[in-house]
Amino acid sequence: MAKLVPLLAVFFYLVCVSEAVFEDQVGKFDWRRQYVGKVLFASFDSPSQSSKKLFVATDKNIFASLNSRTGDLFWRHVDKMGPEGAVDTLLVNAQDGRLLRSWDTNVGGLNWEVVLDTGSFQAACFVGIQDTVKHVAVLKKTAISLHYLSNGHQKWVENLPDSDTVKYQAVYSGGGEEVFVLGMVPHSHLTITVYSLEDGEIIRQVTGPQLSADSGRRLLDTTVIFPLDANGGKPQKLYVHAFLKKDDSVGYRVLVQTEDHALTFIQQPGRVVWTREEALADVVTMEMVDLPLTGTQAELEGEFGKKADGLLPMVMKRLSSQVILLQAWMAHLWKLFYEARKPRSQIKNEVTIETLSRDEFNLQKMMVMVTASGKLFGIDSKSGTILWKHYLENVQPNAAFKLIVQRTTAHFPHPPQCTLLIKDKDTGLATLHVFNPIFGRKSQISLPALPRPILQSLLLPVIDQDYAKCLLLVDDQYKVTAFPSTKNVMQQLQEMASSIFFYLVDSEQGTLSGFRLRKDLSSELIWEVVLPTEVQKIVAVKGKRPSEHVHSQGRVMGDRSVLYKYLNPNLLAVVTESTDTHPERAFVGMFLVDGVTGRIIHEAVQRKARGPIHFVHSENWVVYEYWNTKSRRNEFSVLELFEGTELYNSTVFSSLDRPHLPQVLQQSYIFPSPITTMEATLTEKGITSRHLLVGLPSGAILSLPKMFLDPRRPEVVNEHSREENLIPYAPEMPIRTEWFINYNQTISRLKGIYTAPSGLESTCLVVAYGLDIYQTRVYPSKQFDVLKDDYDYVLISSVLFALFFATMISKRLAEVKLLNRAWR
Amino acid sequence: MASGGPSFLLLSMVPTILLLCIDFACCNTGRRTSDGLDTDFTGFSVPLEHSFEVDDVSQFRVRGALQLRGGRETSVSLSQNQLSEEDRSTLKEVAAVDGLYRIRVPRVSLSADRQSDRPMDGFLTAFVRACSLVESHLSDVITLHTDVSGFLIGVSIVTIPGACRGTEVEDEVDLEAFNTTLNVIAPTNAPQPETALFIERMDMENEKRGKPQEQKSFFAKYWMYIVPLVLFLMMSGAQDQSGGGAGGGGANGGR
């Protein structure tokens, strides 16, 4: 029996944390959008108008088929990242770099694939005799080869004559028995070599000083006017599909690609059939912003928000706002009544920017997404509809973005305000874009001039008279620019200057340095930690999320004493990797540094390990994942910091006054899969237990309970650990299929996971982005504050009523009986 | 030992007074004058400098010397000067304006074989509020952090107690000598997954469980139910044969 108890405890936990989606919940709280990326090649299926298929190959090494009527994906092939999978050219049969592949256009299956000889690819074309295409010619720098279209086998390969002087550029077949190769000697002449289709013999060679082109016949002269999105970019590329209509006139359809990676499909009278926002295939950063209150709620807020101005006006204001509330309620009732009469299918829940308002539990939010192309999107988190978009021109392709919410929606009537810091990675020069995250409109706020490269930005809790948080930008001379820089803010900054600290990281020099703000907004160096770059290099530095709440200060142990958590909000987790990459000597360093005093709280070295390192830093713990070079497997390690059984100063935490180092507990586990990204769930008050959301390369997101990553998991179970509900230590971390929060909705090339709290304590909103975007909700401790969907209201209320009536009746009966007895 | 190279040879021959201690050394030799700093030890000495100015522009002066003696076990000791009258008054002034007391050490390597490699430029700095130093009567803890190869990567200073409560320190004698605890912290090795122990434990549990719970056959487990049942059936069968008519009649009557 004693052995059974821990087993039961484990079982209990497993039952407790399982949270798979029921079949009827699929798609109820979650959605996924699939993208392909910036289109490099596009081609139309057939010369007739009837065909619906459209083929694209993109810079993300993706080959896909789109429905030309709706813009939806028929199928999509995600090839390897990097140059290995790059698509060189797209014929109706697509071809990849060193591999020549043929695809079935209907279902997207691979017909065949051949490996080409190495050599730089120049051009390719179909070779056909009288409209029946049987061969593919591939031109390389030094050779030309002919392949059968049916199976990919090579028919012949010939070396090109004088390939060191002649630059061969194009290959063409006119439908006869010949293949023409066009080459050019720079600044001299052109050569055309004609090959026989049968055996690859050179039939003749023509050299000419210049090209004599026949004049083409003009088929059609037309203009189509179509409206360009005002918030989009300029057109960049056109793919025209011309076809013969039934009346023998020429019709055409156009696929327009604009600078912001959007694809627009236009039919002849200038009608936009569909638009695909392919910029969303490369989301860089995002934030979730609360939606504004409805008009009535805002009215109420406004009443309490304003300054008091006399008793009578206050009463009047209260009365008027209550009248408005009553009106709104009546309108709501009327709408309910009206809609109840209509069949359910007719009620449309279309989300538009006008109808946006916060729902009861704040589950619907605005997702502000920043893409690498410089286009910003506002997406409704409930449905995934794009509500606004804004293209920022002149954004360098290598720019780094940082999105900051300066003012939330909570300060009605001031509109919410987001600031995007765009930094050129080469020069370090930065620009700011300030906008309203609900409508996407640019704010008319005077921006500070930033003539110097920006090293660091930090958001202070200092609030100006308009409730906007103050953003500090540190330039390369360690001068600080404040935004907004109103008088009010400046005054507050000067008062607080001596308690504003910030840190800078220079991974090339291996230095971490701390600064303190001076009253004149310059700063002074106060601490420095140097990690010699000969030994290790800094890979990443992460603080905690400022929006995070921790509900309990400690953990109750088995003997009823409390182990207090070391909750240092200034703590930085610094991860390093050794410069020595030999598997025996490689290591990963984990440094916990106080960002104010520069004190190294803990330094640990994971031997025989290397990156890529993914880590999460939250509450009093750090979880990191690394590759064990000795055992050749992925491992998780968790660090937890505790102050001990007594708190040094329980009222307030100050980095300057915390002389004792915390106790650090650490444990490691084997994880049976590599991972691509990691994030922790976040809830409103931090009461709900935490889960780790682990993105796997397969595109699944695993919701791993933090309970399994607990350094206090005992190796030998005893009374106390059982009391604490600690799971006995097992070296391998399980992966249970019911922990996958995105069931079969895999996310290709997962890049990041964003979590945001909702109004419900039990619920955490999750957005995963990569090539696809996926939004869902997770309930780490199950939905303890919500009744289930299938809650039996009828049963409960009927039981209640029955009991009520039974009580009434029995009371009456009892009274009658008493009366009768009294008469007797 | 002697084959460790000339520098090592020199080190091991020199008689040393201080006992080696692992990663921990404490010293309060505040009364000693600075003249005798480098005479006792030939190991390796780097200055520990401090700065406290009312205008907060750092001007580092020597506070003491860190004696680093490499070898397999690094030993560090600190000998430091007394604060002069002038320094004491400056420190109190700095504390009054909530200024900072900073220290710095040069970037060196603590391991013997690396010391001669190359001198590294730059310093490691740390700070503490001057008022807390004054209020703690100059009792501070200086921690030197090294990386895996023994390079100094960081220094930290805290005072015990660390708070500034605004208590006046009247006695000048309290601010004369530092009461310093010196620590050297090298990185700890993070644990690997404990597979061996786990397998051992599983084996033990299996062994324990294996003995009493041998797989019994169905009959062996439930013979106590089966035997009476069979007996009962047999008995009732025998009764049926003997008094079939009566039994049958009774049954019919029962329905």
mmCIF file of C-alpha atoms in Angstrom, chain A residues 27-231:
data_model
loop_
_atom_site.group_PDB
_atom_site.id
_atom_site.type_symbol
_atom_site.label_atom_id
_atom_site.label_comp_id
_atom_site.label_asym_id
_atom_site.label_seq_id
_atom_site.Cartn_x
_atom_site.Cartn_y
_atom_site.Cartn_z
ATOM 1 C CA GLY A 27 -12.182 25.309 -33.927
ATOM 2 C CA LYS A 28 -14.349 26.817 -31.222
ATOM 3 C CA PHE A 29 -11.683 28.788 -29.407
ATOM 4 C CA ASP A 30 -8.842 28.414 -31.828
ATOM 5 C CA TRP A 31 -8.022 29.280 -35.385
ATOM 6 C CA ARG A 32 -5.118 28.875 -37.739
ATOM 7 C CA ARG A 33 -4.082 30.857 -40.794
ATOM 8 C CA GLN A 34 -1.613 29.417 -43.257
ATOM 9 C CA TYR A 35 0.764 31.486 -45.317
ATOM 10 C CA VAL A 36 3.442 30.863 -47.903
ATOM 11 C CA GLY A 37 5.719 33.889 -47.811
ATOM 12 C CA LYS A 38 6.946 36.347 -50.410
ATOM 13 C CA VAL A 39 6.232 35.004 -53.875
ATOM 14 C CA LEU A 40 9.222 34.580 -56.165
ATOM 15 C CA PHE A 41 7.618 32.685 -59.007
ATOM 16 C CA ALA A 42 4.018 32.335 -59.931
ATOM 17 C CA SER A 43 2.402 30.503 -62.754
ATOM 18 C CA PHE A 44 -1.104 29.794 -63.918
ATOM 19 C CA ASP A 45 -2.283 26.304 -64.504
ATOM 20 C CA SER A 46 -3.707 26.235 -67.982
ATOM 21 C CA PRO A 47 -4.405 28.703 -70.736
ATOM 22 C CA SER A 48 -8.137 28.555 -70.184
ATOM 23 C CA GLN A 49 -10.179 30.668 -67.812
ATOM 24 C CA SER A 50 -11.833 27.696 -66.199
ATOM 25 C CA SER A 51 -8.832 26.529 -64.259
ATOM 26 C CA LYS A 52 -8.789 27.417 -60.633
ATOM 27 C CA LYS A 53 -5.212 26.563 -59.868
ATOM 28 C CA LEU A 54 -2.359 28.939 -59.410
ATOM 29 C CA PHE A 55 1.151 27.869 -58.455
ATOM 30 C CA VAL A 56 3.592 29.880 -56.442
ATOM 31 C CA ALA A 57 7.080 29.347 -55.140
ATOM 32 C CA THR A 58 8.277 31.654 -52.399
ATOM 33 C CA ASP A 59 11.366 32.915 -50.625
ATOM 34 C CA LYS A 60 10.504 30.675 -47.694
ATOM 35 C CA ASN A 61 11.227 27.662 -49.913
ATOM 36 C CA ILE A 62 7.601 26.826 -50.221
ATOM 37 C CA PHE A 63 5.823 25.543 -53.238
ATOM 38 C CA ALA A 64 2.088 25.850 -53.092
ATOM 39 C CA SER A 65 -1.067 25.789 -55.092
ATOM 40 C CA LEU A 66 -3.680 28.480 -54.562
ATOM 41 C CA ASN A 67 -7.293 28.606 -55.507
ATOM 42 C CA SER A 68 -7.527 31.480 -57.948
ATOM 43 C CA ARG A 69 -11.172 32.105 -57.092
ATOM 44 C CA THR A 70 -10.807 32.472 -53.333
ATOM 45 C CA GLY A 71 -7.097 32.696 -52.641
ATOM 46 C CA ASP A 72 -7.192 29.652 -50.373
ATOM 47 C CA LEU A 73 -4.472 27.079 -50.290
ATOM 48 C CA PHE A 74 -5.065 23.815 -52.120
ATOM 49 C CA TRP A 75 -1.836 22.316 -50.950
ATOM 50 C CA ARG A 76 1.516 23.454 -49.758
ATOM 51 C CA HIS A 77 4.977 21.949 -49.596
ATOM 52 C CA VAL A 78 7.331 23.289 -46.997
ATOM 53 C CA ASP A 79 10.886 22.568 -48.059
ATOM 54 C CA LYS A 80 14.049 22.852 -46.040
ATOM 55 C CA MET A 81 15.124 26.220 -44.780
ATOM 56 C CA GLY A 82 18.167 27.931 -46.202
ATOM 57 C CA PRO A 83 19.809 27.593 -49.586
ATOM 58 C CA GLU A 84 19.388 23.843 -49.645
ATOM 59 C CA GLY A 85 15.710 24.087 -50.332
ATOM 60 C CA ALA A 86 15.689 27.272 -52.393
ATOM 61 C CA VAL A 87 13.534 27.186 -55.453
ATOM 62 C CA ASP A 88 15.473 28.357 -58.492
ATOM 63 C CA THR A 89 12.767 28.487 -61.006
ATOM 64 C CA LEU A 90 9.240 27.420 -61.408
ATOM 65 C CA LEU A 91 7.852 25.929 -64.558
ATOM 66 C CA VAL A 92 4.488 24.347 -64.371
ATOM 67 C CA ASN A 93 6.641 21.663 -62.920
ATOM 68 C CA ALA A 94 8.746 23.111 -60.193
ATOM 69 C CA GLN A 95 12.433 22.610 -59.689
ATOM 70 C CA ASP A 96 14.660 23.026 -56.713
ATOM 71 C CA GLY A 97 18.340 23.931 -56.608
ATOM 72 C CA ARG A 98 20.268 20.747 -57.018
ATOM 73 C CA LEU A 99 17.185 18.666 -57.204
ATOM 74 C CA LEU A 100 14.891 18.597 -60.130
ATOM 75 C CA ARG A 101 11.411 17.752 -59.051
ATOM 76 C CA SER A 102 8.161 17.231 -60.783
ATOM 77 C CA TRP A 103 4.899 17.666 -58.979
ATOM 78 C CA ASP A 104 1.403 16.556 -59.633
ATOM 79 C CA THR A 105 -0.590 19.739 -59.941
ATOM 80 C CA ASN A 106 -3.845 18.289 -58.713
ATOM 81 C CA VAL A 107 -2.950 16.947 -55.324
ATOM 82 C CA GLY A 108 0.558 18.251 -54.921
ATOM 83 C CA GLY A 109 2.190 14.856 -54.832
ATOM 84 C CA LEU A 110 5.776 14.426 -55.889
ATOM 85 C CA ASN A 111 6.064 12.649 -59.247
ATOM 86 C CA TRP A 112 9.799 12.244 -59.337
ATOM 87 C CA GLU A 113 12.977 13.822 -58.167
ATOM 88 C CA VAL A 114 16.465 13.635 -59.630
ATOM 89 C CA VAL A 115 19.729 14.920 -58.260
ATOM 90 C CA LEU A 116 21.521 17.211 -60.683
ATOM 91 C CA ASP A 117 25.263 17.503 -61.002
ATOM 92 C CA THR A 118 26.737 20.355 -59.076
ATOM 93 C CA GLY A 119 27.191 23.590 -60.901
ATOM 94 C CA SER A 120 25.482 26.885 -60.809
ATOM 95 C CA PHE A 121 22.020 26.853 -62.228
ATOM 96 C CA GLN A 122 21.194 29.261 -65.024
ATOM 97 C CA ALA A 123 17.903 28.477 -66.678
ATOM 98 C CA ALA A 124 15.470 25.765 -67.533
ATOM 99 C CA CYS A 125 12.680 25.283 -69.996
ATOM 100 C CA PHE A 126 10.299 22.742 -71.328
ATOM 101 C CA VAL A 127 11.134 21.198 -74.620
ATOM 102 C CA GLY A 128 8.284 19.934 -76.666
ATOM 103 C CA ILE A 129 7.562 18.844 -80.154
ATOM 104 C CA GLN A 130 4.324 20.202 -81.510
ATOM 105 C CA ASP A 131 2.704 21.091 -78.194
ATOM 106 C CA THR A 132 3.402 17.847 -76.430
ATOM 107 C CA VAL A 133 6.026 18.499 -73.825
ATOM 108 C CA LYS A 134 8.255 15.538 -73.261
ATOM 109 C CA HIS A 135 11.543 16.933 -72.030
ATOM 110 C CA VAL A 136 12.999 19.482 -69.674
ATOM 111 C CA ALA A 137 16.223 21.223 -70.570
ATOM 112 C CA VAL A 138 18.392 22.465 -67.724
ATOM 113 C CA LEU A 139 21.158 24.922 -68.440
ATOM 114 C CA LYS A 140 24.058 25.239 -66.070
ATOM 115 C CA LYS A 141 27.172 27.352 -66.307
ATOM 116 C CA THR A 142 29.201 24.722 -68.096
ATOM 117 C CA ALA A 143 26.741 22.101 -69.243
ATOM 118 C CA ILE A 144 23.301 21.506 -70.623
ATOM 119 C CA SER A 145 21.253 18.460 -69.851
ATOM 120 C CA LEU A 146 17.965 17.112 -71.088
ATOM 121 C CA HIS A 147 15.611 15.139 -68.894
ATOM 122 C CA TYR A 148 12.500 13.150 -69.669
ATOM 123 C CA LEU A 149 9.454 14.811 -68.231
ATOM 124 C CA SER A 150 7.782 11.525 -67.442
ATOM 125 C CA ASN A 151 10.376 10.134 -65.075
ATOM 126 C CA GLY A 152 13.154 12.677 -64.732
ATOM 127 C CA HIS A 153 15.845 10.487 -66.200
ATOM 128 C CA GLN A 154 18.597 12.234 -67.997
ATOM 129 C CA LYS A 155 18.534 11.813 -71.753
ATOM 130 C CA TRP A 156 21.832 13.440 -72.486
ATOM 131 C CA VAL A 157 24.261 15.922 -71.034
ATOM 132 C CA GLU A 158 26.689 18.002 -73.045
ATOM 133 C CA ASN A 159 29.425 20.356 -72.056
ATOM 134 C CA LEU A 160 28.990 23.814 -73.406
ATOM 135 C CA PRO A 161 31.727 25.024 -75.737
ATOM 136 C CA ASP A 162 34.012 27.822 -74.466
ATOM 137 C CA SER A 163 32.167 27.974 -71.185
ATOM 138 C CA ASP A 164 34.968 29.899 -69.527
ATOM 139 C CA THR A 165 34.532 32.875 -71.795
ATOM 140 C CA VAL A 166 30.909 32.661 -72.825
ATOM 141 C CA LYS A 167 28.238 33.324 -70.263
ATOM 142 C CA TYR A 168 25.292 31.122 -71.119
ATOM 143 C CA GLN A 169 22.109 32.626 -69.935
ATOM 144 C CA ALA A 170 19.014 31.277 -71.579
ATOM 145 C CA VAL A 171 17.669 28.115 -73.061
ATOM 146 C CA TYR A 172 14.778 27.943 -75.445
ATOM 147 C CA SER A 173 12.982 25.469 -77.573
ATOM 148 C CA GLY A 174 10.736 26.511 -80.361
ATOM 149 C CA GLY A 175 8.752 23.322 -80.524
ATOM 150 C CA GLY A 176 10.926 21.690 -83.124
ATOM 151 C CA GLU A 177 13.706 19.148 -82.902
ATOM 152 C CA GLU A 178 16.190 21.695 -81.673
ATOM 153 C CA VAL A 179 17.231 23.305 -78.399
ATOM 154 C CA PHE A 180 18.703 26.778 -78.564
ATOM 155 C CA VAL A 181 21.164 28.000 -75.973
ATOM 156 C CA LEU A 182 21.916 31.671 -75.825
ATOM 157 C CA GLY A 183 25.264 32.749 -74.506
ATOM 158 C CA MET A 184 27.025 36.059 -74.330
ATOM 159 C CA VAL A 185 30.613 37.137 -74.200
ATOM 160 C CA PRO A 186 30.460 40.337 -72.195
ATOM 161 C CA HIS A 187 31.029 43.508 -74.248
ATOM 162 C CA SER A 188 31.611 41.475 -77.367
ATOM 163 C CA HIS A 189 29.094 39.267 -79.033
ATOM 164 C CA LEU A 190 26.337 36.736 -78.577
ATOM 165 C CA THR A 191 26.500 33.076 -79.419
ATOM 166 C CA ILE A 192 23.601 30.809 -80.103
ATOM 167 C CA THR A 193 24.298 27.124 -79.987
ATOM 168 C CA VAL A 194 21.747 24.779 -81.386
ATOM 169 C CA TYR A 195 21.558 21.241 -80.060
ATOM 170 C CA SER A 196 19.792 18.314 -81.538
ATOM 171 C CA LEU A 197 17.005 17.044 -79.348
ATOM 172 C CA GLU A 198 17.774 13.426 -80.055
ATOM 173 C CA ASP A 199 21.408 13.020 -79.053
ATOM 174 C CA GLY A 200 22.614 16.403 -77.952
ATOM 175 C CA GLU A 201 24.850 16.968 -80.924
ATOM 176 C CA ILE A 202 25.670 20.519 -81.800
ATOM 177 C CA ILE A 203 23.917 21.215 -85.044
ATOM 178 C CA ARG A 204 25.269 24.659 -85.623
ATOM 179 C CA GLN A 205 26.685 27.608 -83.804
ATOM 180 C CA VAL A 206 25.869 31.175 -84.623
ATOM 181 C CA THR A 207 27.713 34.177 -83.315
ATOM 182 C CA GLY A 208 26.526 37.633 -83.878
ATOM 183 C CA PRO A 209 27.628 41.035 -82.717
ATOM 184 C CA GLN A 210 24.175 41.945 -81.580
ATOM 185 C CA LEU A 211 20.710 40.645 -81.522
ATOM 186 C CA SER A 212 18.301 41.322 -84.304
ATOM 187 C CA ALA A 213 14.886 41.047 -82.836
ATOM 188 C CA ASP A 214 11.715 40.625 -84.798
ATOM 189 C CA SER A 215 9.052 43.059 -83.851
ATOM 190 C CA GLY A 216 6.310 41.458 -81.857
ATOM 191 C CA ARG A 217 2.660 41.707 -82.642
ATOM 192 C CA ARG A 218 0.675 43.672 -80.164
ATOM 193 C CA LEU A 219 -2.133 41.491 -78.909
ATOM 194 C CA LEU A 220 -3.997 43.723 -76.605
ATOM 195 C CA ASP A 221 -3.827 47.247 -75.448
ATOM 196 C CA THR A 222 -5.694 47.764 -72.269
ATOM 197 C CA THR A 223 -5.785 49.461 -68.951
ATOM 198 C CA VAL A 224 -7.245 48.186 -65.805
ATOM 199 C CA ILE A 225 -7.727 50.448 -62.869
ATOM 200 C CA PHE A 226 -7.916 48.840 -59.515
ATOM 201 C CA PRO A 227 -7.852 50.384 -56.097
ATOM 202 C CA LEU A 228 -4.619 49.945 -54.200
ATOM 203 C CA ASP A 229 -4.844 49.583 -50.477
ATOM 204 C CA ALA A 230 -3.928 52.917 -48.981
ATOM 205 C CA ASN A 231 -2.055 51.206 -46.180
#
